[in-house]
Short mmCIF file of C-alpha atoms in Angstrom, two decimals:
data_model
loop_
_atom_site.label_atom_id
_atom_site.label_comp_id
_atom_site.label_asym_id
_atom_site.label_seq_id
_atom_site.Cartn_x
_atom_site.Cartn_y
_atom_site.Cartn_z
CA UNK N 264 59.95 6.45 -11.60
CA UNK N 265 58.13 4.70 -14.41
CA UNK N 266 57.54 1.66 -12.20
CA UNK N 267 55.99 3.88 -9.51
CA UNK N 268 53.73 5.54 -12.06
CA UNK N 269 52.65 2.18 -13.43
CA UNK N 270 51.96 0.93 -9.90
CA UNK N 271 49.90 4.05 -9.10
CA UNK N 272 47.91 3.70 -12.33
CA UNK N 273 47.23 0.04 -11.61
CA UNK N 274 46.17 0.83 -8.03
CA UNK N 275 43.87 3.59 -9.24
CA UNK N 276 42.39 1.26 -11.83
CA UNK N 277 41.68 -1.34 -9.15
CA UNK N 278 40.01 1.26 -6.93
CA UNK N 279 37.85 2.48 -9.78
CA UNK N 280 37.01 -1.11 -10.70
CA UNK N 281 35.97 -1.89 -7.13
CA UNK N 282 33.93 1.31 -6.96
CA UNK N 283 32.10 0.42 -10.15
CA UNK N 284 31.46 -3.10 -8.82
CA UNK N 285 29.99 -1.73 -5.60
CA UNK N 286 27.80 0.74 -7.48
CA UNK N 287 26.69 -1.98 -9.89
CA UNK N 288 25.67 -4.15 -6.94
CA UNK N 289 23.44 -1.49 -5.37
CA UNK N 290 19.74 -2.26 -5.90
CA UNK N 291 17.64 0.66 -7.14
CA UNK N 292 13.91 1.11 -6.55
CA UNK N 293 11.97 2.09 -9.66
CA UNK N 294 8.65 2.78 -7.92
CA UNK N 295 6.43 1.80 -5.00
CA UNK N 296 2.70 1.55 -5.57
CA UNK N 297 -0.11 1.18 -3.05
CA UNK N 298 -2.36 -1.56 -4.47
CA UNK N 299 -5.12 -1.34 -1.90
CA UNK N 300 -6.24 -3.35 1.11
CA UNK N 301 -2.88 -2.74 2.80
CA UNK N 302 -0.69 -4.13 0.00
CA UNK N 303 2.32 -2.24 -1.41
CA UNK N 304 4.31 -3.36 -4.45
CA UNK N 305 7.94 -2.25 -4.84
CA UNK N 306 9.47 -2.56 -8.29
CA UNK N 307 13.24 -2.57 -8.88
CA UNK N 308 15.02 -1.22 -11.98
CA UNK N 309 16.75 -4.56 -12.61
CA UNK N 310 17.06 -8.12 -11.39
CA UNK N 311 17.68 -8.61 -7.66
CA UNK N 312 18.36 -11.38 -5.17
CA UNK N 313 17.35 -11.70 -1.52
CA UNK N 314 18.91 -13.06 1.66
CA UNK N 315 17.03 -12.91 4.98
CA UNK N 316 14.98 -10.14 3.40
CA UNK N 317 12.88 -7.99 5.73
CA UNK N 318 10.63 -4.94 5.35
CA UNK N 319 10.26 -2.24 7.99
CA UNK N 320 7.53 0.40 7.68
CA UNK N 321 7.21 3.59 9.74
CA UNK N 322 4.51 6.26 9.95
CA UNK N 323 5.14 10.02 9.98
CA UNK N 324 5.76 9.92 13.74
CA UNK N 325 8.44 7.25 13.36
CA UNK N 326 6.35 4.45 14.84
CA UNK N 327 7.02 0.99 13.36
CA UNK N 328 4.10 -0.70 11.59
CA UNK N 329 3.63 -4.47 11.22
CA UNK N 330 4.74 -5.41 7.68
CA UNK N 331 4.71 -8.90 6.14
CA UNK N 332 6.20 -9.86 2.76
CA UNK N 333 3.51 -11.66 0.75
CA UNK N 334 5.26 -12.13 -2.59
CA UNK N 335 8.65 -11.55 -4.19
CA UNK N 336 10.47 -12.37 -7.41
CA UNK N 337 13.54 -11.22 -9.33
CA UNK N 338 12.32 -7.68 -10.02
CA UNK N 339 9.64 -6.78 -7.48
CA UNK N 340 8.43 -7.38 -3.94
CA UNK N 341 4.99 -7.03 -2.34
CA UNK N 342 4.31 -6.52 1.35
CA UNK N 343 1.21 -6.06 3.49
CA UNK N 344 0.85 -3.53 6.31
CA UNK N 345 -1.87 -3.48 8.95
CA UNK N 346 -3.39 -0.26 10.24
CA UNK N 347 -2.64 2.08 7.33
CA UNK N 348 -4.66 5.29 7.35
CA UNK N 349 -6.25 6.90 4.27
CA UNK N 350 -4.30 9.90 2.98
CA UNK N 351 -1.23 9.18 5.16
CA UNK N 352 2.39 8.88 4.00
CA UNK N 353 4.75 6.11 5.13
CA UNK N 354 8.43 5.24 4.71
CA UNK N 355 9.78 1.72 4.24
CA UNK N 356 13.16 -0.01 4.30
CA UNK N 357 13.92 -3.33 2.59
CA UNK N 358 17.00 -5.09 4.00
CA UNK N 359 18.74 -8.16 2.59
CA UNK N 360 18.58 -7.35 -1.13
CA UNK N 361 21.22 -6.93 -3.85
CA UNK N 362 21.29 -6.22 -7.57
CA UNK N 363 22.28 -9.03 -9.93
CA UNK N 364 24.11 -12.12 -8.76
CA UNK N 365 27.04 -10.56 -6.93
CA UNK N 366 27.89 -7.89 -4.41
CA UNK N 367 26.84 -7.18 -0.86
CA UNK N 368 23.27 -7.56 0.37
CA UNK N 369 22.09 -4.10 1.33
CA UNK N 370 19.15 -2.02 2.52
CA UNK N 371 17.11 0.31 0.31
CA UNK N 372 14.47 2.80 1.39
CA UNK N 373 11.52 4.65 -0.09
CA UNK N 374 8.06 5.97 0.69
CA UNK N 375 4.46 5.53 -0.36
CA UNK N 376 1.18 7.33 0.23
CA UNK N 377 -2.19 5.76 0.91
CA UNK N 378 -4.96 7.41 -1.16
CA UNK N 379 -8.00 8.92 0.55
CA UNK N 380 -9.84 5.74 -0.18
CA UNK N 381 -8.84 2.22 -1.14
CA UNK N 382 -8.30 1.65 -4.91
CA UNK N 383 -11.07 -0.97 -4.81
CA UNK N 384 -13.58 1.80 -4.05
CA UNK N 385 -14.75 3.70 -7.12
CA UNK N 386 -17.12 6.21 -5.52
CA UNK N 387 -18.75 7.13 -2.21
CA UNK N 388 -21.95 9.12 -2.67
CA UNK N 389 -24.22 10.47 0.09
CA UNK N 390 -27.88 11.32 -0.48
CA UNK N 391 -28.84 13.76 2.28
CA UNK N 392 -32.53 13.68 1.38
CA UNK N 393 -32.90 9.91 1.78
CA UNK N 394 -30.10 9.60 4.36
CA UNK N 395 -28.42 6.92 2.23
CA UNK N 396 -24.78 6.26 1.43
CA UNK N 397 -23.88 4.42 -1.76
CA UNK N 398 -20.49 2.76 -2.26
CA UNK N 399 -19.50 1.64 -5.77
CA UNK N 400 -16.50 -0.60 -6.52
CA UNK N 401 -14.13 -0.57 -9.50
CA UNK N 402 -14.57 -4.33 -9.98
CA UNK N 403 -16.93 -7.08 -8.86
CA UNK N 404 -16.49 -8.14 -5.23
CA UNK N 405 -17.41 -10.91 -2.80
CA UNK N 406 -18.35 -10.70 0.88
CA UNK N 407 -17.82 -12.90 3.93
CA UNK N 408 -18.88 -11.70 7.37
CA UNK N 409 -19.45 -8.24 5.89
CA UNK N 410 -19.35 -5.34 8.35
CA UNK N 411 -19.50 -1.61 7.61
CA UNK N 412 -18.72 1.20 10.05
CA UNK N 413 -18.70 4.98 9.73
CA UNK N 414 -16.87 7.34 12.10
CA UNK N 415 -16.82 11.12 12.25
CA UNK N 416 -13.72 13.32 12.57
CA UNK N 417 -13.74 12.87 16.38
CA UNK N 418 -13.80 9.07 16.09
CA UNK N 419 -17.45 8.70 17.11
CA UNK N 420 -19.28 5.83 15.43
CA UNK N 421 -22.25 6.81 13.27
CA UNK N 422 -25.15 4.36 13.36
CA UNK N 423 -25.87 2.78 9.97
CA UNK N 424 -27.22 -0.42 8.46
CA UNK N 425 -26.75 -2.26 5.19
CA UNK N 426 -29.86 -1.85 3.05
CA UNK N 427 -28.66 -3.49 -0.16
CA UNK N 428 -25.51 -5.14 -1.44
CA UNK N 429 -24.37 -6.90 -4.60
CA UNK N 430 -21.13 -7.58 -6.48
CA UNK N 431 -20.91 -3.97 -7.65
CA UNK N 432 -21.65 -2.01 -4.50
CA UNK N 433 -23.27 -1.46 -1.11
CA UNK N 434 -26.09 0.86 -0.06
CA UNK N 435 -26.33 2.01 3.56
CA UNK N 436 -29.14 3.68 5.45
CA UNK N 437 -28.02 6.21 8.08
CA UNK N 438 -31.00 6.91 10.42
CA UNK N 439 -29.50 10.04 11.99
CA UNK N 440 -28.04 11.30 8.72
CA UNK N 441 -24.65 12.89 8.14
CA UNK N 442 -23.63 16.50 8.60
CA UNK N 443 -23.20 18.30 5.29
CA UNK N 444 -19.59 19.36 4.72
CA UNK N 445 -18.22 17.10 7.44
CA UNK N 446 -15.58 14.41 6.87
CA UNK N 447 -16.17 10.76 7.72
CA UNK N 448 -14.14 7.54 7.63
CA UNK N 449 -15.77 4.49 6.08
CA UNK N 450 -14.49 0.99 6.92
CA UNK N 451 -15.67 -2.15 5.12
CA UNK N 452 -14.44 -5.51 6.43
CA UNK N 453 -15.04 -8.98 4.98
CA UNK N 454 -14.59 -8.03 1.33
CA UNK N 455 -12.38 -9.04 -1.61
CA UNK N 456 -12.29 -8.76 -5.41
CA UNK N 457 -14.15 -11.75 -6.92
CA UNK N 458 -12.04 -14.91 -6.51
CA UNK N 459 -8.93 -12.93 -5.62
CA UNK N 460 -7.09 -13.42 -2.33
CA UNK N 461 -8.32 -13.39 1.25
CA UNK N 462 -11.18 -11.37 2.66
CA UNK N 463 -9.86 -8.15 4.15
CA UNK N 464 -10.69 -4.54 5.05
CA UNK N 465 -10.92 -1.42 2.88
CA UNK N 466 -11.25 2.16 4.06
CA UNK N 467 -12.13 5.54 2.66
CA UNK N 468 -12.37 9.16 3.84
CA UNK N 469 -15.20 11.17 2.30
CA UNK N 470 -17.06 14.45 2.76
CA UNK N 471 -20.84 14.39 3.07
CA UNK N 472 -22.35 16.65 0.38
#
């Protein structure tokens, strides 16, 4: 009887030990932050390792978005997604990751939300009297093949032209003006923070006031 009890205790101890090992090997996401220009950084609570790591991103309708890992180290991973929309929420799954130096490589999931405008944009201000739109940035920027477009809520392009631009912002002239109280989507391509990364596209949704 005692031998059976000892055997049962040992078996239970092994099961608990294995359970703890499995739990210890599960990677945990601390937070996911949208950094702007389509980049998302995922931070883990501890050290992790990767094997054939892959990121899958889906929109609210379940459609898969194109995601590319741009940087990774022992406690975080950054990926880039094309076609993200301002104000929209997305889910992501990272496969081929484990906590520490042992255990099974697994998949972890989370979500992130894109702000109404890119973090590089500080302010979008419309002057109805002069029919001008001013865009200010949070840091100094550079341009290459700069192009700016404005679309209304129906997706129609609003005619505009660049009047002035410098490292701190852009000023547009809109000949036909904007409708007060209406929402518009601003897209700026060929821009980057000074000396930082490739030239890309930033977007913002604003209301003409």
